Amino acid sequence: MENNSKIRAKIFELRKKIENWNHCYYQLQDPVVDDLIYDKELKKLIALEQKYYYLFNLEELNSSPSQQVGAKITSKFEKIKHSSPMLSLNKAYTNSELEKWVQKATQILENVTFFVEPKIDGISISLFYKNGKLVQALTRGDGMFGENVLINVLKISDKFIPKKISYFDDLEIRGEIYINNSLFSKLQLESKMFKNPRNAASGILRRYKKAKNKNINLAENETDFNYLSACFYGLMYPEKHKINSQSEAIEFLKKLNFPVNNFQKQRNNLSEVLAFINQIKKKRNALDYNIDGVVIKINEFSIYDELGSTVKFPHSAIAFKFEDDIAKTILLDIFPTVGRTGKITYNAKIRPTILAGTLVSSAVLPNYSYIKNLKLNLNSEVYVKKAGEIIPQIIGSVNDHQKTNFSITENCPKCNSKLEYSDSGLDQFCLNRFCPEIILQKIVHFCSKEALNIETLAKKRIKILLEKKLISNICDIFYLKEKLELIHSEFKNKKSSDNIKENSPSLQIRSIMKLLNEIEKAKNIDFYRLIFGLGIKNVGLKAAKILSKYVKNISELQNLDFSSLNNQQDFGPVIIESLNNYFKNSVNLQLLNCLEKINFNFNETLILDPTNAWASFAISGKLSKSRGEFIKIIEKSGAIFHNSISKKTKFLLLGEDSGSKIEKAKKIGVKIINESQFLELIKQRKNPIK
Ligand code: IVH
């Protein structure tokens, strides 16, 4: 008896954990665990519930997360019941799991064929057309009820979501809304609000604007809907349209101008399916969208009813999931650091391990609740994953632990001030404005590539200048010249490794001259870069560019009525509040007064509309000048710079030791040019031959 209640308690605990993960995934669009761990725990729950079913009554069995598709939805959008549930897909990770699935289908229809499609990692959507007009767009929600996000879907380009079609019977189709990786990089550059393209697609799609209430007008940027793409793969009630197979359904959708994936194919047997999976795996990194596997569907609709489904997924399709590069290693240490906004990040030191071909020894943990949720234990095994990102992630513990053995940090790791919690209760902040680390990071940000781009002032140097009290804030940088003598002697005496290369006095003078030159040059900048460099909370590059449309210098910026921007649909209340707070703060005002006295020469910012750009460039490899300089040349000429290569990129400017971009450029037919061809192109653009 005692034992039974222990088992029940264990199952309930597991359910609670999975329910919480579901909530984070479906409602907050902020997954806290990796799919692999989720699947492992869900499988464990299903097995336990099957073994100990007699310990539960029917209601208890039905309320388990193992019996539901998604988390309960609490939405700002209208909740509408799906015509038929939007289910999930069963998963296969190995060839033999796939083989088993194929065998079941061949038992029903011997000559069964398959339809294979890449599994795009986006947000599923169900569109409903009446009399040729789009009248409803439902998200998956909890699988039974979706949110009607029609108002937002109507803002997506017609190329992806046709609003009117030449087909007048009732029509329901299902597909995926996603963001291309190249566009996501652009979005990231402007506002670092989203973790990944999926998160961004979901955030933009479910953006809710209280139009009538002027005080709470979120006025989020409407142009963000231009980032969304879509792709359709499902026709509901195909028999009503006299469609008998998935391949016919895709042709039907194509004819009606719906975007469909161009890699999908009909395959005749398991070995053809496996060959397709391998092909897609190889292509995966060259695609401009994230896929997390391949969906294999039985092509013939005639056997779908007989194949049937569980409450969670149909037996007519399966997702073959690509395993990301995952390694097991020991978590050696966790140490917190403080960033320029005062936010605390927990950094993990791991026993070095090879992951995706590189040796990794550290990982980042976003906050303490992540550590707590994953019950990470120091000196025990963890899973580390590298999926495209540069910094690896810890995705879970290998062994089950009761709780984490790492305690939360209550004080700033640098200045020891008591940390405060953000409104969400997840993030911790050091609020000490004299915290030396925050001051250092603020100056590092000010000198960074996207802000003032003072390359010679890297973190190490800034640290020395701060330690020697030659600077204490960003403005002091511009007074360094007057302290030349002093700096010179400081550098001469310094014996750190930083200075080893510079131990001859002439070199030191040269490097100081270089530094002062760069500072002088940095006074000729686009005004938005200075605004961005100030590091105002929530003001990223995008917001800084918008501000520079209204004001041309620091004093105009200080006198701007930020709330007036609300009506311009540019800014939401969050940014406006941040701006008001920043310009209310006396320390910031002193800093601005100091900066006002510097004779900056602000350039007029070209805010480029991609549709008017004459060309688009990406860069790879080492060039004769810094990347930043080349980006400036590109943008000044009226062209667009792309961080990564996509079909929209026209030229790849190639330097020495280039990386993988060249492969991709070749594959998608982007023109590759060297530095002199590039300069020639720009020259021609400036002086076109008449
Ligand atoms: S068919 C029963 N086909 O994957 C669900 N789904 O894990 C039938 N997805 O909710 C869906 N690409 O959001 C299907 N080619 C594809 C897909 C695809 C991505 C998503 C979709 C679905 C989820 C299931």
XYZ file of C-alpha atoms and ligand atoms in Angstrom:
714
model
C 0.000 0.000 0.000
C 2.788 2.276 1.099
C 4.517 1.427 -2.162
C 1.435 2.198 -4.260
C 1.106 5.665 -2.865
C 4.793 6.257 -3.532
C 4.320 5.221 -7.186
C 1.252 7.451 -7.497
C 3.224 10.373 -6.060
C 6.085 9.734 -8.463
C 3.713 9.670 -11.456
C 2.017 12.885 -10.320
C 5.382 14.556 -9.933
C 6.361 13.507 -13.455
C 3.033 14.789 -14.792
C 3.565 18.135 -13.089
C 6.999 18.463 -14.608
C 5.704 17.677 -18.109
C 2.723 20.002 -17.660
C 5.119 22.789 -16.754
C 7.269 22.061 -19.821
C 4.098 22.058 -21.971
C 3.084 25.407 -20.513
C 6.487 26.912 -21.311
C 6.470 25.469 -24.825
C 2.901 26.103 -25.923
C 1.873 29.176 -23.989
C 5.042 31.073 -23.268
C 6.682 29.934 -26.523
C 9.803 29.589 -24.420
C 10.793 25.927 -24.195
C 12.791 25.051 -21.078
C 13.937 21.608 -22.114
C 15.207 20.028 -25.250
C 12.920 17.726 -27.297
C 15.145 14.769 -26.490
C 14.697 15.171 -22.737
C 10.978 15.905 -23.162
C 10.457 12.740 -25.185
C 12.458 10.694 -22.688
C 10.360 11.878 -19.754
C 7.050 11.544 -21.631
C 7.918 7.977 -22.608
C 8.738 7.262 -18.959
C 5.341 8.654 -17.901
C 3.457 6.629 -20.520
C 5.249 3.437 -19.455
C 4.525 4.051 -15.755
C 0.873 4.868 -16.428
C 0.454 1.735 -18.507
C 2.047 -0.421 -15.830
C 0.189 1.096 -12.889
C -3.119 2.048 -14.613
C -5.019 0.342 -11.733
C -3.820 2.995 -9.306
C -5.887 5.689 -11.053
C -9.549 6.324 -11.730
C -10.706 7.158 -15.261
C -10.741 10.884 -14.687
C -7.217 10.815 -13.339
C -6.030 8.793 -16.327
C -7.647 11.174 -18.808
C -6.224 14.282 -17.204
C -2.628 13.179 -17.728
C -0.442 15.232 -20.093
C 0.178 11.923 -21.884
C -3.416 12.163 -23.096
C -3.311 15.777 -24.296
C -1.755 17.351 -27.340
C -0.797 20.745 -25.997
C -1.179 22.924 -22.941
C -4.444 24.619 -22.055
C -4.699 27.871 -23.919
C -5.416 31.179 -22.252
C -5.561 33.565 -25.104
C -6.221 37.144 -25.997
C -7.520 35.876 -29.336
C -10.912 34.305 -29.971
C -10.884 30.575 -29.173
C -12.399 28.408 -31.926
C -12.818 24.645 -32.074
C -10.817 22.945 -34.817
C -12.924 21.111 -37.424
C -10.767 18.119 -36.578
C -8.070 18.092 -33.856
C -4.658 19.465 -34.790
C -2.566 16.554 -33.654
C 1.103 16.062 -33.153
C 3.359 13.640 -35.029
C 4.816 10.425 -33.661
C 8.602 10.417 -33.826
C 11.232 8.007 -35.078
C 14.883 8.580 -34.285
C 16.288 5.432 -35.888
C 15.887 3.506 -39.148
C 14.446 0.520 -37.314
C 11.747 2.667 -35.670
C 10.830 3.895 -39.137
C 10.852 0.373 -40.519
C 8.333 -0.759 -37.912
C 5.992 2.044 -38.933
C 6.324 1.143 -42.632
C 5.606 -2.508 -41.893
C 2.279 -1.631 -40.250
C 1.183 0.322 -43.320
C 2.190 -2.411 -45.762
C 0.044 -4.838 -43.805
C -2.974 -2.777 -44.865
C -1.906 -1.907 -48.406
C 0.873 -3.892 -49.958
C 1.882 -1.351 -52.608
C 1.676 1.605 -50.304
C 3.739 4.659 -51.368
C 5.114 7.488 -49.269
C 5.214 11.232 -49.475
C 8.209 12.828 -47.802
C 8.593 16.456 -46.742
C 11.089 18.464 -44.680
C 9.746 19.186 -41.197
C 9.923 22.955 -40.937
C 10.367 24.185 -37.386
C 7.683 26.862 -37.233
C 4.170 27.421 -35.927
C 1.336 25.362 -37.320
C -1.607 27.198 -38.786
C -4.989 26.189 -40.148
C -6.558 28.451 -42.781
C -10.210 28.418 -43.729
C -11.517 29.850 -47.023
C -15.156 30.551 -47.819
C -16.260 31.646 -51.301
C -12.605 32.065 -52.236
C -11.878 34.399 -49.312
C -9.680 33.780 -46.275
C -12.025 34.007 -43.292
C -10.236 32.248 -40.418
C -6.680 31.418 -39.320
C -6.262 29.177 -36.283
C -3.112 28.325 -34.365
C -2.815 24.836 -32.908
C -3.648 25.993 -29.355
C -4.373 22.921 -27.258
C -5.045 20.817 -30.342
C -8.830 20.963 -29.859
C -9.282 24.731 -29.762
C -7.070 27.206 -31.603
C -6.655 30.951 -31.462
C -8.059 32.902 -34.371
C -5.088 35.040 -35.396
C -6.724 36.069 -38.702
C -6.160 39.772 -37.982
C -2.400 39.187 -37.987
C -2.323 36.571 -40.731
C -3.957 39.102 -43.068
C -0.841 41.270 -42.673
C 1.462 38.548 -44.038
C 2.478 38.972 -47.672
C 0.035 37.602 -50.274
C 2.928 35.608 -51.677
C 2.714 33.382 -48.587
C -0.898 33.763 -47.538
C -3.216 34.302 -50.497
C -6.187 36.253 -49.154
C -8.337 35.428 -52.165
C -8.218 32.270 -54.263
C -10.022 31.132 -57.406
C -11.721 28.224 -55.704
C -15.106 28.729 -54.167
C -15.894 25.565 -52.214
C -15.222 25.641 -48.481
C -11.536 24.865 -48.056
C -9.391 24.172 -45.010
C -5.640 23.805 -45.345
C -2.876 23.386 -42.789
C 0.719 24.446 -42.858
C 3.518 26.206 -41.080
C 4.378 29.843 -40.466
C 8.095 30.434 -40.040
C 10.912 32.945 -40.400
C 13.874 32.494 -42.719
C 17.241 32.373 -40.943
C 18.647 35.316 -42.895
C 15.651 37.460 -41.964
C 15.922 36.297 -38.366
C 19.560 37.505 -38.273
C 18.330 40.882 -39.473
C 15.587 40.939 -36.847
C 18.145 40.001 -34.185
C 20.400 42.823 -35.237
C 17.554 45.219 -34.660
C 16.050 43.880 -31.472
C 17.385 40.920 -29.569
C 13.942 39.987 -28.325
C 13.688 36.459 -29.644
C 15.657 33.317 -28.904
C 15.280 31.627 -32.275
C 13.288 31.936 -35.522
C 10.460 29.747 -34.188
C 10.096 31.882 -31.104
C 10.095 35.018 -33.234
C 7.463 33.644 -35.648
C 5.226 32.756 -32.733
C 5.762 36.098 -30.997
C 4.943 38.125 -34.095
C 2.022 35.922 -35.139
C 0.403 36.126 -31.698
C 1.147 39.809 -31.228
C -1.859 41.468 -29.770
C -2.626 45.125 -30.091
C -5.305 46.806 -28.033
C -6.225 49.216 -30.769
C -9.012 50.977 -28.924
C -7.198 51.774 -25.733
C -4.888 54.654 -26.552
C -2.975 54.290 -23.305
C -2.060 50.708 -23.886
C -1.370 50.965 -27.576
C 1.413 48.476 -27.963
C 2.026 49.839 -31.466
C 4.525 47.130 -32.185
C 6.177 47.456 -35.524
C 3.663 46.407 -38.149
C 6.439 45.805 -40.658
C 7.540 42.812 -38.559
C 4.829 40.820 -40.333
C 7.021 41.090 -43.441
C 9.427 38.713 -41.734
C 6.907 35.861 -41.760
C 6.879 33.173 -44.439
C 4.508 30.229 -44.812
C 4.404 26.843 -46.402
C 1.413 24.483 -46.680
C 1.354 20.704 -46.541
C -2.114 19.618 -45.503
C -5.512 19.554 -47.195
C -8.409 18.804 -44.855
C -11.331 16.661 -46.035
C -9.597 15.900 -49.357
C -12.470 13.684 -50.520
C -14.687 16.789 -50.775
C -12.245 18.115 -53.356
C -11.896 14.722 -55.060
C -8.269 14.436 -54.002
C -6.999 10.920 -53.265
C -3.391 11.252 -52.203
C -0.900 13.588 -50.551
C 0.925 14.103 -53.875
C -2.360 15.172 -55.503
C -3.106 17.415 -52.516
C 0.213 19.229 -52.937
C -0.445 19.744 -56.671
C -3.906 21.064 -55.816
C -2.429 23.542 -53.294
C 0.227 24.629 -55.797
C -2.422 25.335 -58.441
C -4.266 27.569 -56.005
C -1.040 29.561 -55.480
C -0.291 28.323 -51.987
C 3.436 28.122 -51.220
C 4.575 24.530 -50.793
C 8.005 23.140 -50.009
C 10.075 22.464 -53.103
C 11.928 19.437 -51.757
C 8.947 17.189 -51.124
C 8.655 13.997 -53.142
C 6.730 10.799 -53.579
C 8.872 7.739 -52.669
C 7.994 4.135 -53.372
C 9.638 2.158 -50.600
C 11.587 2.367 -47.361
C 15.021 2.497 -48.983
C 13.944 5.423 -51.179
C 12.588 7.138 -48.068
C 15.882 6.607 -46.221
C 17.848 7.962 -49.190
C 15.653 11.074 -49.161
C 16.241 11.528 -45.424
C 20.004 11.413 -46.009
C 19.795 13.922 -48.840
C 17.820 16.367 -46.695
C 20.218 15.854 -43.777
C 23.086 16.940 -46.036
C 21.155 19.922 -47.379
C 19.979 20.950 -43.935
C 22.697 23.511 -43.203
C 22.411 25.162 -46.587
C 18.688 25.827 -46.163
C 17.546 29.267 -45.132
C 14.993 27.845 -42.678
C 15.279 25.494 -39.725
C 14.115 21.934 -40.112
C 14.200 19.403 -37.327
C 13.536 16.313 -39.382
C 11.571 14.833 -42.238
C 7.848 14.039 -42.219
C 6.926 10.791 -43.923
C 3.294 10.410 -44.873
C 1.403 7.514 -46.370
C 0.552 8.837 -49.809
C -2.758 7.003 -50.283
C -5.580 8.661 -48.315
C -7.750 5.548 -48.837
C -6.058 3.741 -45.933
C -5.959 6.638 -43.459
C -9.161 5.593 -41.656
C -7.962 2.060 -41.249
C -4.581 3.230 -39.964
C -6.393 5.337 -37.366
C -4.788 7.514 -34.708
C -4.119 7.831 -30.976
C -5.290 10.889 -29.036
C -1.935 12.469 -29.714
C -0.959 11.524 -33.257
C -2.203 9.834 -36.456
C -0.666 6.553 -37.633
C -0.635 7.838 -41.221
C 2.451 9.980 -40.736
C 5.625 9.987 -38.725
C 8.432 12.498 -38.119
C 11.962 11.219 -38.555
C 13.827 13.549 -36.225
C 17.399 14.602 -36.844
C 19.398 14.202 -33.693
C 21.394 17.307 -32.980
C 24.971 16.994 -31.951
C 24.656 16.001 -28.343
C 27.448 14.931 -25.997
C 27.600 13.748 -22.410
C 30.119 15.455 -20.185
C 30.686 16.518 -16.582
C 29.419 19.831 -15.278
C 32.480 21.098 -13.409
C 31.427 24.506 -12.195
C 28.848 27.253 -12.543
C 29.926 30.845 -12.107
C 27.749 33.931 -12.455
C 28.784 37.075 -14.341
C 27.171 40.489 -14.633
C 26.522 42.207 -17.977
C 26.218 45.873 -18.965
C 22.527 46.049 -18.071
C 23.299 44.520 -14.687
C 21.721 41.190 -15.695
C 23.270 38.108 -14.147
C 24.183 35.191 -16.414
C 25.203 31.800 -15.088
C 28.151 30.325 -16.995
C 28.902 26.644 -16.956
C 32.383 25.160 -17.057
C 32.260 21.647 -18.475
C 34.859 18.921 -18.925
C 36.113 19.618 -22.484
C 34.326 17.460 -25.035
C 34.136 17.303 -28.820
C 30.824 18.550 -30.102
C 29.985 19.075 -33.790
C 33.691 18.785 -34.546
C 34.895 21.397 -32.053
C 36.204 21.163 -28.549
C 33.852 22.872 -26.125
C 34.553 23.647 -22.498
C 31.868 26.135 -21.532
C 28.158 26.768 -21.921
C 25.730 29.516 -20.950
C 22.781 29.054 -18.619
C 20.254 31.876 -18.973
C 19.179 32.182 -15.346
C 18.916 30.328 -12.068
C 15.450 28.905 -12.698
C 16.863 27.099 -15.747
C 19.419 25.412 -13.474
C 16.695 24.634 -10.948
C 14.257 23.275 -13.539
C 16.849 20.972 -15.062
C 18.013 19.971 -11.560
C 21.608 20.367 -12.688
C 24.192 18.951 -10.306
C 27.808 20.021 -10.113
C 30.269 17.197 -10.748
C 27.669 15.045 -12.422
C 26.938 14.173 -16.043
C 24.946 16.498 -18.278
C 23.869 16.536 -21.926
C 25.360 19.338 -23.999
C 23.992 20.238 -27.381
C 25.240 22.316 -30.246
C 22.597 23.010 -32.829
C 23.849 25.766 -35.069
C 24.499 28.160 -32.204
C 28.056 29.122 -31.454
C 27.693 28.764 -27.702
C 26.683 25.257 -26.625
C 23.714 24.669 -24.374
C 23.276 22.324 -21.439
C 19.965 20.622 -22.093
C 19.594 18.326 -19.095
C 21.041 15.982 -16.504
C 21.932 12.446 -17.553
C 20.832 11.032 -14.202
C 17.758 11.988 -12.227
C 18.457 14.208 -9.249
C 16.049 15.334 -6.537
C 17.154 18.929 -6.942
C 20.077 21.031 -8.026
C 23.092 21.140 -5.701
C 24.042 24.609 -6.877
C 22.694 27.489 -4.812
C 21.435 30.706 -6.234
C 23.735 33.712 -6.177
C 22.217 36.437 -4.037
C 24.951 39.041 -4.510
C 26.664 40.597 -7.497
C 29.743 38.521 -8.376
C 31.721 41.715 -8.902
C 30.589 44.343 -6.400
C 28.709 42.115 -3.955
C 25.546 44.278 -3.968
C 22.314 42.460 -3.193
C 20.728 41.317 -6.460
C 17.164 42.285 -7.381
C 14.671 40.197 -9.380
C 13.008 41.257 -12.638
C 9.212 41.509 -12.744
C 8.995 38.021 -14.231
C 10.947 36.737 -11.228
C 13.309 34.883 -13.575
C 16.185 37.269 -14.104
C 18.426 38.815 -11.466
C 20.007 42.235 -11.704
C 22.780 44.172 -9.994
C 21.439 47.700 -9.574
C 24.653 49.285 -8.307
C 25.504 52.005 -10.811
C 29.074 52.051 -9.546
C 29.537 48.307 -10.126
C 32.938 48.168 -11.892
C 31.898 45.319 -14.173
C 28.757 47.122 -15.386
C 30.814 50.253 -16.055
C 33.389 48.202 -17.971
C 30.759 46.377 -20.041
C 28.979 49.659 -20.855
C 32.193 51.085 -22.280
C 32.874 47.842 -24.165
C 29.403 48.164 -25.704
C 29.986 51.828 -26.602
C 33.194 50.906 -28.478
C 31.713 47.792 -30.116
C 31.434 47.246 -33.852
C 27.773 48.205 -34.131
C 28.159 51.295 -31.946
C 31.242 53.554 -32.253
C 33.417 50.798 -33.699
C 36.657 51.779 -31.918
C 38.481 48.537 -32.608
C 41.642 49.375 -30.670
C 39.619 49.861 -27.519
C 38.991 46.237 -26.766
C 37.957 44.997 -23.335
C 41.516 44.455 -22.031
C 42.573 48.022 -22.816
C 39.396 49.528 -21.409
C 40.062 47.597 -18.229
C 43.550 49.072 -17.929
C 42.269 52.582 -18.594
C 39.607 52.132 -15.917
C 42.040 50.668 -13.413
C 44.421 53.553 -13.968
C 41.474 55.929 -13.555
C 42.142 57.430 -16.967
C 38.488 56.968 -17.818
C 35.385 56.318 -15.769
C 32.647 56.538 -18.391
C 32.122 56.580 -22.163
C 32.608 60.316 -22.484
C 36.071 60.260 -20.892
C 37.321 58.377 -23.963
C 37.221 61.614 -25.907
C 39.460 63.345 -23.350
C 42.171 60.717 -23.561
C 44.244 62.805 -25.936
C 44.888 65.316 -23.184
C 46.146 62.504 -21.039
C 48.474 61.187 -23.717
C 51.573 61.666 -21.699
C 50.114 59.804 -18.824
C 48.822 56.885 -20.895
C 52.155 56.616 -22.589
C 53.977 56.151 -19.341
C 51.321 53.746 -18.032
C 51.628 51.497 -21.081
C 55.393 51.613 -20.895
C 55.411 50.398 -17.336
C 52.816 47.734 -17.853
C 54.243 44.233 -17.939
C 51.107 42.274 -18.704
C 50.857 39.835 -21.591
C 48.855 42.459 -23.419
C 51.956 44.548 -23.560
C 54.515 41.915 -24.458
C 54.135 42.612 -28.128
C 54.427 46.309 -27.498
C 57.574 46.458 -25.436
C 59.485 48.764 -27.690
C 58.694 52.420 -26.909
C 58.211 53.289 -30.572
C 55.577 50.579 -30.886
C 53.804 51.842 -27.825
C 53.642 55.341 -29.216
C 52.411 53.929 -32.485
C 49.627 51.993 -30.790
C 48.614 54.999 -28.699
C 48.565 57.143 -31.817
C 46.443 54.502 -33.532
C 44.032 54.502 -30.619
C 43.752 58.288 -30.560
C 43.299 58.329 -34.314
C 40.485 55.851 -34.106
C 38.794 57.851 -31.363
C 39.060 60.939 -33.542
C 37.619 59.036 -36.503
C 34.776 57.714 -34.360
C 33.502 61.283 -34.038
C 32.308 61.024 -37.650
C 29.492 58.568 -37.214
C 25.868 57.964 -37.951
C 23.900 59.431 -35.081
C 21.992 56.198 -34.510
C 25.237 54.429 -33.619
C 25.827 56.857 -30.782
C 22.238 56.407 -29.572
C 22.715 52.635 -29.667
C 26.072 52.983 -27.913
C 24.445 54.719 -24.950
C 23.035 51.317 -24.036
C 19.530 52.523 -23.137
C 17.451 49.568 -21.954
C 15.324 48.102 -24.804
C 16.831 50.488 -27.369
C 18.517 48.244 -29.895
C 19.783 49.170 -33.340
C 16.307 49.243 -34.819
C 14.919 51.665 -32.222
C 18.076 53.797 -32.408
C 17.684 54.094 -36.185
C 14.065 55.147 -35.814
C 14.997 57.789 -33.214
C 17.627 59.188 -35.557
C 14.852 59.893 -38.075
C 13.402 62.438 -35.659
C 16.472 63.992 -34.060
C 19.876 64.896 -35.425
C 21.978 65.488 -32.313
C 22.216 64.898 -28.581
C 20.394 68.014 -27.449
C 17.490 67.332 -29.837
C 17.387 63.799 -28.484
C 17.241 65.070 -24.906
C 14.369 67.395 -25.756
C 12.332 64.889 -27.719
C 8.869 64.113 -26.376
C 9.117 60.335 -26.583
C 5.421 59.755 -26.008
C 4.758 61.581 -29.287
C 6.414 58.623 -31.021
C 3.610 56.411 -29.818
C 1.316 57.898 -32.460
C 3.948 57.253 -35.107
C 3.357 53.535 -34.592
C 7.093 53.202 -34.119
C 7.462 52.607 -30.442
C 5.574 50.703 -27.813
C 5.167 51.764 -24.174
C 8.069 49.583 -23.054
C 10.632 51.462 -25.147
C 9.036 54.810 -24.340
C 9.202 54.100 -20.622
C 12.861 53.068 -20.940
C 13.679 56.270 -22.810
C 11.853 58.437 -20.280
C 13.650 56.694 -17.413
C 17.026 57.064 -19.060
C 16.634 60.781 -19.676
C 15.282 61.385 -16.148
C 18.373 59.954 -14.517
C 20.808 62.642 -13.360
C 23.928 60.530 -13.974
C 22.844 59.965 -17.567
C 22.115 63.660 -17.994
C 25.619 64.530 -16.818
C 27.027 62.052 -19.307
C 24.958 63.542 -22.137
C 26.113 67.035 -21.203
C 29.670 65.810 -21.464
C 29.017 64.139 -24.849
C 27.339 67.287 -26.149
C 30.632 69.120 -25.799
C 32.438 66.648 -28.040
C 32.513 67.928 -31.597
C 30.809 64.975 -33.207
C 30.059 65.133 -36.874
C 26.910 63.083 -37.209
C 26.216 61.621 -40.625
C 22.782 61.538 -42.072
C 21.610 57.941 -41.625
C 20.494 56.100 -44.655
C 17.601 53.980 -43.540
C 17.435 51.547 -46.327
C 14.305 49.952 -47.528
C 15.368 46.548 -48.915
C 13.072 47.037 -51.896
C 15.009 50.144 -53.003
C 18.506 48.729 -52.528
C 20.541 48.345 -55.719
C 22.226 45.135 -54.546
C 22.795 42.990 -51.500
C 26.130 41.743 -50.220
C 27.410 39.178 -47.760
C 31.023 39.008 -46.591
C 33.268 36.060 -45.817
C 36.946 35.782 -44.925
C 39.641 38.313 -44.107
C 39.702 41.560 -46.068
C 42.202 44.412 -46.141
C 40.041 46.515 -43.797
C 37.661 45.572 -41.004
C 34.285 44.073 -41.818
C 32.655 47.151 -40.292
C 34.413 49.399 -42.841
C 33.133 47.260 -45.703
C 29.618 47.226 -44.296
C 29.779 51.028 -44.176
C 30.854 51.185 -47.846
C 28.038 48.812 -48.821
C 25.367 50.716 -46.934
C 26.593 54.130 -48.042
C 26.321 53.018 -51.670
C 22.644 52.228 -51.108
C 23.053 48.468 -50.990
C 22.065 46.030 -48.269
C 24.401 43.969 -46.137
C 23.339 40.454 -45.142
C 24.923 38.623 -42.245
C 24.265 35.281 -43.850
C 23.724 34.117 -47.403
C 20.269 33.540 -48.795
C 18.651 33.567 -52.193
C 18.230 37.312 -51.791
C 21.993 37.875 -51.619
C 23.423 39.104 -54.911
C 27.162 39.157 -54.194
C 29.485 37.405 -51.792
C 32.574 39.525 -51.112
C 35.246 36.953 -50.498
C 38.466 37.508 -48.604
C 41.138 35.095 -47.421
C 40.460 32.053 -45.206
C 36.746 32.153 -45.869
C 34.468 29.694 -44.133
C 31.446 27.715 -45.209
C 29.655 30.641 -46.858
C 31.428 29.982 -50.158
C 29.832 26.519 -50.427
C 26.403 27.923 -49.856
C 26.991 30.807 -52.284
C 27.993 28.361 -55.001
C 24.981 26.187 -54.312
C 22.425 28.949 -54.615
C 24.175 30.832 -57.389
C 25.307 33.944 -55.500
C 28.004 35.814 -57.468
C 31.393 35.608 -55.746
C 33.652 38.669 -56.058
C 37.013 39.659 -54.623
C 37.909 42.968 -52.990
C 39.023 44.760 -56.152
C 35.951 43.635 -58.085
C 33.890 44.886 -55.166
C 35.543 48.312 -55.162
C 35.094 48.525 -58.923
C 31.392 47.769 -58.556
C 30.981 50.488 -55.926
C 32.938 52.954 -58.091
C 30.692 52.252 -61.055
C 27.699 52.728 -58.866
C 28.981 56.145 -57.797
C 30.032 57.266 -61.296
C 27.832 55.373 -63.696
C 29.027 55.587 -67.307
C 26.489 57.654 -69.144
S 1.822 17.062 -41.034
C -0.841 15.326 -37.368
N 3.836 17.972 -42.345
O 5.151 19.431 -37.122
C -0.030 16.481 -37.707
N 3.569 18.673 -40.091
O 5.211 17.707 -34.759
C 0.191 16.487 -39.166
N 5.249 20.269 -39.336
O 1.978 20.301 -35.920
C 1.162 17.486 -39.510
N 6.386 20.374 -41.212
O 3.365 22.097 -37.091
C 3.198 17.981 -41.171
N 5.575 18.722 -43.660
C 4.932 18.726 -42.497
C 5.361 19.507 -41.399
C 4.649 19.446 -40.199
C 6.294 20.816 -39.979
C 4.885 20.544 -37.925
C 3.429 20.859 -37.739
C 2.924 19.806 -36.797
C 4.185 19.410 -36.113
C 4.082 18.024 -35.508
